[in-house]
mmCIF file of C-alpha atoms in Angstrom:
data_model
loop_
_atom_site.group_PDB
_atom_site.id
_atom_site.type_symbol
_atom_site.label_atom_id
_atom_site.label_comp_id
_atom_site.label_asym_id
_atom_site.label_seq_id
_atom_site.Cartn_x
_atom_site.Cartn_y
_atom_site.Cartn_z
ATOM 1 C CA MET D 909 105.845 75.377 25.102
ATOM 2 C CA ASN D 910 107.070 75.430 28.877
ATOM 3 C CA TYR D 911 105.155 74.104 31.302
ATOM 4 C CA SER D 912 105.931 75.195 35.466
ATOM 5 C CA ILE D 913 105.576 72.959 37.453
ATOM 6 C CA SER D 914 105.006 74.259 41.592
ATOM 7 C CA HIS D 915 106.064 72.324 44.615
ATOM 8 C CA LEU D 916 102.177 72.025 45.573
ATOM 9 C CA ASP D 917 101.485 70.368 41.696
ATOM 10 C CA GLU D 918 104.735 67.714 42.539
ATOM 11 C CA LEU D 919 102.731 67.388 46.495
ATOM 12 C CA GLU D 920 99.570 66.900 44.737
ATOM 13 C CA SER D 921 100.804 63.995 42.217
ATOM 14 C CA GLU D 922 102.563 62.372 44.787
ATOM 15 C CA SER D 923 99.333 62.148 47.088
ATOM 16 C CA ILE D 924 97.446 60.703 44.368
ATOM 17 C CA PHE D 925 100.033 58.078 43.183
ATOM 18 C CA ILE D 926 100.262 56.947 46.856
ATOM 19 C CA LEU D 927 95.935 57.007 46.973
ATOM 20 C CA ARG D 928 95.500 54.868 43.495
ATOM 21 C CA GLU D 929 98.574 52.232 45.005
ATOM 22 C CA VAL D 930 96.136 51.672 48.392
ATOM 23 C CA ALA D 931 93.083 50.721 45.655
ATOM 24 C CA ALA D 932 95.440 48.439 43.457
ATOM 25 C CA GLN D 933 97.088 46.800 46.467
ATOM 26 C CA PHE D 934 93.907 46.705 49.242
ATOM 27 C CA GLU D 935 90.978 45.183 48.894
ATOM 28 C CA ASN D 936 89.008 47.131 51.641
ATOM 29 C CA SER D 937 90.624 50.604 52.551
ATOM 30 C CA VAL D 938 89.594 53.508 54.460
ATOM 31 C CA ILE D 939 89.902 56.625 55.229
ATOM 32 C CA LEU D 940 90.117 58.173 58.844
ATOM 33 C CA PHE D 941 88.190 61.673 58.918
ATOM 34 C CA SER D 942 88.464 63.814 61.988
ATOM 35 C CA GLY D 943 86.898 67.366 60.436
ATOM 36 C CA GLY D 944 90.751 68.444 60.646
ATOM 37 C CA LYS D 945 92.044 70.022 57.219
ATOM 38 C CA ASP D 946 93.968 67.242 56.699
ATOM 39 C CA SER D 947 91.860 64.506 56.043
ATOM 40 C CA ILE D 948 90.016 67.035 54.027
ATOM 41 C CA LEU D 949 93.063 67.765 52.390
ATOM 42 C CA MET D 950 92.940 63.714 52.092
ATOM 43 C CA THR D 951 89.176 63.098 50.742
ATOM 44 C CA TYR D 952 89.516 66.329 48.521
ATOM 45 C CA LEU D 953 92.818 64.564 46.833
ATOM 46 C CA ALA D 954 90.624 61.058 46.564
ATOM 47 C CA VAL D 955 87.980 62.788 44.923
ATOM 48 C CA LYS D 956 90.331 63.907 42.715
ATOM 49 C CA ALA D 957 91.988 61.087 41.844
ATOM 50 C CA PHE D 958 89.174 58.959 40.834
ATOM 51 C CA TYR D 959 86.851 61.419 39.192
ATOM 52 C CA PRO D 960 84.664 60.775 37.519
ATOM 53 C CA ALA D 961 84.476 57.817 39.236
ATOM 54 C CA LYS D 962 83.314 57.849 42.636
ATOM 55 C CA VAL D 963 86.149 57.522 45.712
ATOM 56 C CA PRO D 964 85.896 53.933 46.433
ATOM 57 C CA PHE D 965 86.780 54.365 50.085
ATOM 58 C CA GLN D 966 84.791 54.847 52.978
ATOM 59 C CA LEU D 967 84.938 57.584 56.058
ATOM 60 C CA LEU D 968 85.333 56.695 58.922
ATOM 61 C CA HIS D 969 85.189 58.860 62.003
ATOM 62 C CA VAL D 970 85.713 57.811 65.513
ATOM 63 C CA ASP D 971 83.323 60.576 67.540
ATOM 64 C CA THR D 972 84.198 60.802 70.857
ATOM 65 C CA GLY D 973 81.275 62.578 71.683
ATOM 66 C CA HIS D 974 82.836 65.675 73.007
ATOM 67 C CA ASN D 975 83.035 67.066 69.074
ATOM 68 C CA PHE D 976 83.219 70.692 67.767
ATOM 69 C CA GLU D 977 79.289 71.060 66.766
ATOM 70 C CA GLU D 978 80.959 73.000 63.289
ATOM 71 C CA THR D 979 82.932 69.576 62.891
ATOM 72 C CA LEU D 980 79.955 67.370 62.838
ATOM 73 C CA ASN D 981 78.277 69.802 60.336
ATOM 74 C CA TYR D 982 80.959 70.042 58.031
ATOM 75 C CA ARG D 983 81.869 65.907 57.545
ATOM 76 C CA ASP D 984 78.060 65.754 56.832
ATOM 77 C CA GLN D 985 77.952 68.641 54.138
ATOM 78 C CA LEU D 986 80.983 67.259 53.113
ATOM 79 C CA VAL D 987 79.387 63.591 52.778
ATOM 80 C CA ASN D 988 76.556 64.489 51.035
ATOM 81 C CA LYS D 989 78.411 66.750 48.806
ATOM 82 C CA TYR D 990 80.751 64.005 47.268
ATOM 83 C CA ASP D 991 77.591 61.113 47.735
ATOM 84 C CA LEU D 992 80.713 59.322 49.704
ATOM 85 C CA LYS D 993 79.699 56.686 52.672
ATOM 86 C CA LEU D 994 80.649 57.474 56.155
ATOM 87 C CA LYS D 995 80.676 54.891 59.335
ATOM 88 C CA VAL D 996 80.924 56.246 62.565
ATOM 89 C CA GLY D 997 82.859 54.279 65.826
ATOM 90 C CA TYR D 998 81.202 55.957 69.080
ATOM 91 C CA VAL D 999 83.202 55.755 72.113
ATOM 92 C CA GLN D 1000 80.613 56.575 74.017
ATOM 93 C CA GLU D 1001 79.016 52.713 73.258
ATOM 94 C CA ALA D 1002 82.383 51.453 74.456
ATOM 95 C CA ILE D 1003 82.353 53.585 77.649
ATOM 96 C CA ASP D 1004 78.262 51.758 77.695
ATOM 97 C CA GLN D 1005 79.694 49.285 77.395
ATOM 98 C CA GLY D 1006 82.410 49.095 79.785
ATOM 99 C CA PHE D 1007 85.450 48.479 77.563
ATOM 100 C CA VAL D 1008 86.939 51.503 78.587
ATOM 101 C CA HIS D 1009 86.080 53.596 81.275
ATOM 102 C CA GLU D 1010 86.268 57.163 81.573
ATOM 103 C CA GLU D 1011 88.750 59.711 82.359
ATOM 104 C CA SER D 1012 87.724 61.751 85.589
ATOM 105 C CA GLY D 1013 89.048 65.307 86.823
ATOM 106 C CA VAL D 1014 89.064 68.517 85.704
ATOM 107 C CA ASN D 1015 91.987 67.624 82.849
ATOM 108 C CA ALA D 1016 89.875 64.552 82.133
ATOM 109 C CA SER D 1017 89.892 63.864 77.937
ATOM 110 C CA ARG D 1018 88.491 61.512 75.738
ATOM 111 C CA ASN D 1019 91.153 61.542 73.441
ATOM 112 C CA GLY D 1020 92.975 58.609 74.097
ATOM 113 C CA LEU D 1021 89.436 56.444 74.776
ATOM 114 C CA GLN D 1022 89.690 56.639 70.644
ATOM 115 C CA ILE D 1023 92.368 53.803 70.236
ATOM 116 C CA TYR D 1024 90.468 51.283 71.462
ATOM 117 C CA THR D 1025 86.598 52.298 69.174
ATOM 118 C CA LEU D 1026 89.183 52.775 66.182
ATOM 119 C CA LEU D 1027 90.495 49.048 66.254
ATOM 120 C CA ASP D 1028 86.862 48.061 67.145
ATOM 121 C CA GLU D 1029 85.842 49.479 63.984
ATOM 122 C CA LEU D 1030 88.987 48.355 61.921
ATOM 123 C CA GLU D 1031 88.474 44.771 62.801
ATOM 124 C CA LYS D 1032 84.550 44.517 62.238
ATOM 125 C CA GLY D 1033 84.508 46.213 58.827
ATOM 126 C CA LYS D 1034 87.726 44.024 58.193
ATOM 127 C CA TYR D 1035 89.397 47.350 57.135
ATOM 128 C CA ASP D 1036 93.249 46.239 55.814
ATOM 129 C CA ALA D 1037 94.119 50.054 55.106
ATOM 130 C CA ALA D 1038 93.379 52.924 56.924
ATOM 131 C CA MET D 1039 94.599 56.410 55.295
ATOM 132 C CA GLY D 1040 95.347 59.038 57.845
ATOM 133 C CA GLY D 1041 96.093 62.596 57.508
ATOM 134 C CA GLY D 1042 99.186 62.511 59.522
ATOM 135 C CA ARG D 1043 101.893 64.010 58.094
ATOM 136 C CA ARG D 1044 106.052 64.020 58.621
ATOM 137 C CA ASP D 1045 106.405 67.911 60.616
ATOM 138 C CA GLU D 1046 103.589 68.027 62.991
ATOM 139 C CA GLU D 1047 105.538 65.714 65.542
ATOM 140 C CA LYS D 1048 108.264 64.076 66.228
ATOM 141 C CA ALA D 1049 106.431 60.512 66.463
ATOM 142 C CA ARG D 1050 104.571 61.158 63.129
ATOM 143 C CA ALA D 1051 108.550 61.947 61.489
ATOM 144 C CA LYS D 1052 109.255 58.261 61.340
ATOM 145 C CA GLU D 1053 105.942 57.143 59.844
ATOM 146 C CA ARG D 1054 106.442 55.542 56.603
ATOM 147 C CA PHE D 1055 103.797 55.972 53.427
ATOM 148 C CA PHE D 1056 102.606 52.474 54.234
ATOM 149 C CA SER D 1057 102.814 52.193 57.859
ATOM 150 C CA HIS D 1058 102.509 48.440 59.239
ATOM 151 C CA ARG D 1059 100.537 47.320 62.046
ATOM 152 C CA ASP D 1060 100.607 43.686 64.177
ATOM 153 C CA GLU D 1061 97.244 41.962 64.243
ATOM 154 C CA PHE D 1062 96.537 43.996 67.700
ATOM 155 C CA GLY D 1063 96.365 47.098 65.708
ATOM 156 C CA GLN D 1064 100.189 48.426 66.975
ATOM 157 C CA TRP D 1065 102.894 50.251 65.966
ATOM 158 C CA ASP D 1066 106.741 49.156 65.924
ATOM 159 C CA PRO D 1067 108.868 51.987 65.212
ATOM 160 C CA LYS D 1068 111.842 50.922 64.614
ATOM 161 C CA ASN D 1069 110.262 47.280 62.314
ATOM 162 C CA GLN D 1070 109.392 49.217 59.134
ATOM 163 C CA ARG D 1071 109.688 48.724 55.744
ATOM 164 C CA PRO D 1072 112.070 50.567 53.184
ATOM 165 C CA GLU D 1073 109.892 52.434 50.086
ATOM 166 C CA LEU D 1074 112.809 52.984 47.426
ATOM 167 C CA TRP D 1075 112.031 54.437 44.413
ATOM 168 C CA ASN D 1076 108.196 54.773 45.457
ATOM 169 C CA ILE D 1077 107.813 51.299 45.668
ATOM 170 C CA PHE D 1078 105.578 50.436 48.431
ATOM 171 C CA ASN D 1079 105.305 47.082 49.681
ATOM 172 C CA GLY D 1080 101.522 46.072 50.724
ATOM 173 C CA LYS D 1081 101.897 42.196 51.944
ATOM 174 C CA LYS D 1082 100.951 41.448 55.228
ATOM 175 C CA LYS D 1083 99.421 38.781 57.140
ATOM 176 C CA PRO D 1084 95.860 38.028 58.233
ATOM 177 C CA GLY D 1085 94.861 40.132 60.722
ATOM 178 C CA GLU D 1086 97.262 42.917 60.517
ATOM 179 C CA HIS D 1087 96.605 46.026 58.633
ATOM 180 C CA PHE D 1088 98.888 48.882 57.172
ATOM 181 C CA ARG D 1089 97.850 52.665 58.413
ATOM 182 C CA ILE D 1090 98.849 54.700 54.948
ATOM 183 C CA PHE D 1091 99.809 58.879 55.080
ATOM 184 C CA PRO D 1092 99.006 60.156 51.851
ATOM 185 C CA ILE D 1093 99.989 63.300 52.551
ATOM 186 C CA SER D 1094 103.374 62.479 55.003
ATOM 187 C CA ASN D 1095 105.391 65.219 52.844
ATOM 188 C CA TRP D 1096 103.008 68.264 53.085
ATOM 189 C CA THR D 1097 103.440 71.216 55.860
ATOM 190 C CA GLU D 1098 101.140 72.749 57.463
ATOM 191 C CA LEU D 1099 101.944 76.106 55.385
ATOM 192 C CA ASP D 1100 101.346 73.213 52.009
ATOM 193 C CA VAL D 1101 98.232 72.465 53.222
ATOM 194 C CA TRP D 1102 97.029 75.843 53.200
ATOM 195 C CA GLN D 1103 98.238 77.059 50.304
ATOM 196 C CA TYR D 1104 96.603 74.050 48.526
ATOM 197 C CA LEU D 1105 93.515 74.813 50.127
ATOM 198 C CA ALA D 1106 93.625 78.459 49.109
ATOM 199 C CA GLN D 1107 94.153 77.629 45.712
ATOM 200 C CA GLU D 1108 91.390 74.748 45.103
ATOM 201 C CA LYS D 1109 89.237 77.057 46.947
ATOM 202 C CA VAL D 1110 88.712 74.352 48.792
ATOM 203 C CA PRO D 1111 85.571 75.000 51.810
ATOM 204 C CA LEU D 1112 86.997 74.476 55.029
ATOM 205 C CA PRO D 1113 84.742 74.497 58.581
ATOM 206 C CA SER D 1114 84.519 78.390 60.265
ATOM 207 C CA LEU D 1115 86.547 76.893 63.515
ATOM 208 C CA TYR D 1116 90.093 77.467 61.517
ATOM 209 C CA PHE D 1117 88.483 81.177 60.852
ATOM 210 C CA ALA D 1118 88.719 83.887 63.566
ATOM 211 C CA HIS D 1119 85.927 83.994 65.602
ATOM 212 C CA GLU D 1120 84.766 85.664 68.618
ATOM 213 C CA ARG D 1121 84.491 82.290 71.731
ATOM 214 C CA GLU D 1122 84.257 82.378 75.401
ATOM 215 C CA VAL D 1123 87.754 80.552 76.310
ATOM 216 C CA ILE D 1124 89.584 79.587 79.446
ATOM 217 C CA GLU D 1125 93.351 79.563 79.741
ATOM 218 C CA ARG D 1126 95.056 76.390 81.303
ATOM 219 C CA ASP D 1127 98.571 75.625 81.286
ATOM 220 C CA GLY D 1128 99.286 78.413 78.714
ATOM 221 C CA ILE D 1129 96.538 77.092 76.336
ATOM 222 C CA LEU D 1130 93.263 78.963 75.313
ATOM 223 C CA LEU D 1131 90.496 76.610 75.536
ATOM 224 C CA ALA D 1132 87.165 76.487 73.992
ATOM 225 C CA ARG D 1133 84.681 76.861 76.644
ATOM 226 C CA SER D 1134 82.582 73.496 76.739
ATOM 227 C CA PRO D 1135 80.497 71.613 79.395
ATOM 228 C CA TYR D 1136 83.464 68.848 78.553
ATOM 229 C CA ILE D 1137 85.402 71.206 80.553
ATOM 230 C CA PRO D 1138 84.610 71.777 84.339
ATOM 231 C CA LEU D 1139 86.344 74.980 85.459
ATOM 232 C CA LYS D 1140 89.674 74.789 88.023
ATOM 233 C CA ASN D 1141 89.255 77.113 91.212
ATOM 234 C CA GLY D 1142 90.512 80.364 90.344
ATOM 235 C CA GLU D 1143 89.749 79.811 86.423
ATOM 236 C CA ASN D 1144 87.545 82.664 84.415
ATOM 237 C CA VAL D 1145 85.751 82.324 81.266
ATOM 238 C CA PHE D 1146 86.376 85.114 79.215
ATOM 239 C CA LYS D 1147 86.341 86.128 75.505
ATOM 240 C CA GLU D 1148 88.603 86.279 72.941
ATOM 241 C CA LYS D 1149 89.329 86.302 69.051
ATOM 242 C CA VAL D 1150 90.132 82.909 68.038
ATOM 243 C CA ARG D 1151 90.376 80.338 65.251
ATOM 244 C CA CYS D 1152 91.628 76.425 65.943
ATOM 245 C CA ARG D 1153 94.777 75.005 63.799
ATOM 246 C CA THR D 1154 94.007 71.730 64.684
ATOM 247 C CA ILE D 1155 90.928 70.175 65.262
ATOM 248 C CA GLY D 1156 90.099 67.265 67.468
ATOM 249 C CA ASP D 1157 88.382 66.940 71.178
ATOM 250 C CA VAL D 1158 86.776 69.772 72.495
ATOM 251 C CA THR D 1159 88.891 68.792 75.628
ATOM 252 C CA CYS D 1160 92.355 68.929 74.320
ATOM 253 C CA THR D 1161 92.333 71.114 71.564
ATOM 254 C CA GLY D 1162 93.479 74.932 71.968
ATOM 255 C CA VAL D 1163 92.550 77.382 70.211
ATOM 256 C CA TRP D 1164 94.771 80.867 69.317
ATOM 257 C CA ARG D 1165 94.321 84.182 69.284
ATOM 258 C CA SER D 1166 94.088 85.215 65.833
ATOM 259 C CA LYS D 1167 92.604 87.977 63.801
ATOM 260 C CA ALA D 1168 92.985 85.676 60.194
ATOM 261 C CA THR D 1169 89.296 85.549 58.945
ATOM 262 C CA THR D 1170 90.383 84.649 54.919
ATOM 263 C CA ILE D 1171 93.280 81.464 53.565
ATOM 264 C CA GLU D 1172 95.104 84.373 52.838
ATOM 265 C CA GLU D 1173 95.476 85.768 56.250
ATOM 266 C CA ILE D 1174 96.128 81.950 57.398
ATOM 267 C CA ILE D 1175 98.630 81.800 55.124
ATOM 268 C CA GLU D 1176 100.577 84.332 56.664
ATOM 269 C CA GLU D 1177 100.156 83.933 60.198
ATOM 270 C CA VAL D 1178 101.344 80.699 60.157
ATOM 271 C CA ALA D 1179 104.724 81.364 57.667
ATOM 272 C CA THR D 1180 105.491 83.892 60.547
ATOM 273 C CA SER D 1181 104.610 81.848 63.363
ATOM 274 C CA ARG D 1182 107.407 80.275 65.846
ATOM 275 C CA MET D 1183 105.174 77.817 67.397
ATOM 276 C CA THR D 1184 103.975 74.517 65.588
ATOM 277 C CA GLU D 1185 100.362 73.666 64.974
ATOM 278 C CA ARG D 1186 100.156 70.668 68.076
ATOM 279 C CA GLY D 1187 101.583 73.098 70.407
ATOM 280 C CA GLY D 1188 98.272 74.027 71.212
ATOM 281 C CA ARG D 1189 97.320 70.461 71.773
ATOM 282 C CA SER D 1190 96.990 69.350 75.384
ATOM 283 C CA ASP D 1191 97.461 65.691 75.123
ATOM 284 C CA ASP D 1192 100.586 65.716 73.427
ATOM 285 C CA LYS D 1193 101.814 67.752 76.554
ATOM 286 C CA ARG D 1194 100.727 64.497 78.883
ATOM 287 C CA SER D 1195 104.680 63.435 78.639
ATOM 288 C CA GLU D 1196 107.464 63.898 76.247
ATOM 289 C CA THR D 1197 106.307 60.502 74.142
ATOM 290 C CA SER D 1198 102.490 61.330 74.641
ATOM 291 C CA MET D 1199 102.087 60.680 70.623
ATOM 292 C CA GLU D 1200 104.107 57.966 69.866
ATOM 293 C CA ASP D 1201 102.728 55.934 72.740
ATOM 294 C CA ARG D 1202 99.408 56.405 71.665
ATOM 295 C CA LYS D 1203 100.569 55.515 67.824
ATOM 296 C CA LYS D 1204 102.300 52.054 69.538
ATOM 297 C CA GLU D 1205 98.602 51.422 70.806
ATOM 298 C CA GLY D 1206 96.914 52.002 67.668
ATOM 299 C CA TYR D 1207 96.198 55.922 67.607
ATOM 300 C CA PHE D 1208 96.520 57.537 64.172
#
């Protein structure tokens, strides 16, 4: 009998192997959950990897306070569906306690402020491994990551000091206070993610599908109208049919003009797009090395 193994089967198998390695090598691991498709995929794979047992990892969501409401609703539904444990860290608490200072001005964002809350929650929870949905095709800094990415006792990343991963042998040894960031879907592309989600019929937040929304255009990027985004002089609010390709803080998550209302239409759109999914993220445009700088400080 001939069996045909697709590239999606191979990617699934690799990611499940890594998730099981994390469970075997670490004592207290957590999935970093943003509500975006990649963290949804990773959570779904974790459910599949350990079924019929419960997922042995807790979810950790860093709430900037400037989230899309649809993201929070979806997160809570997912937690209930799979009986998951959820820990939420609030950026607002760090601001109120004076640990971080909110940016001011029309381009202010809380996206960078997540770093303090993330590292604080990892320390308080004594997590020795934190799994993120980063993929190597997303951005040049993420392309440098290993599957098991070491972080020092300050939660910082040194891209020049990474361990070899020959023959899928992963070295999770660490000193007290250190931890690892794990990226189980590193080898997936955006198109792979959508094709797999379609194949598995995974429900997704409505933000990913075309819908009419009030937007503004700023520096060539469409942003969803929000009370957290003050208008510049001369900026106009108008309605447009749009969808998200990535989901994060409202203040820096660009939306895309789109007519895609099904996953199949999204797959067709992604396959023909000349711009990367993070091309609409204003936080990546602050400097040439924005992502790498944030990752060195502790960003995921």
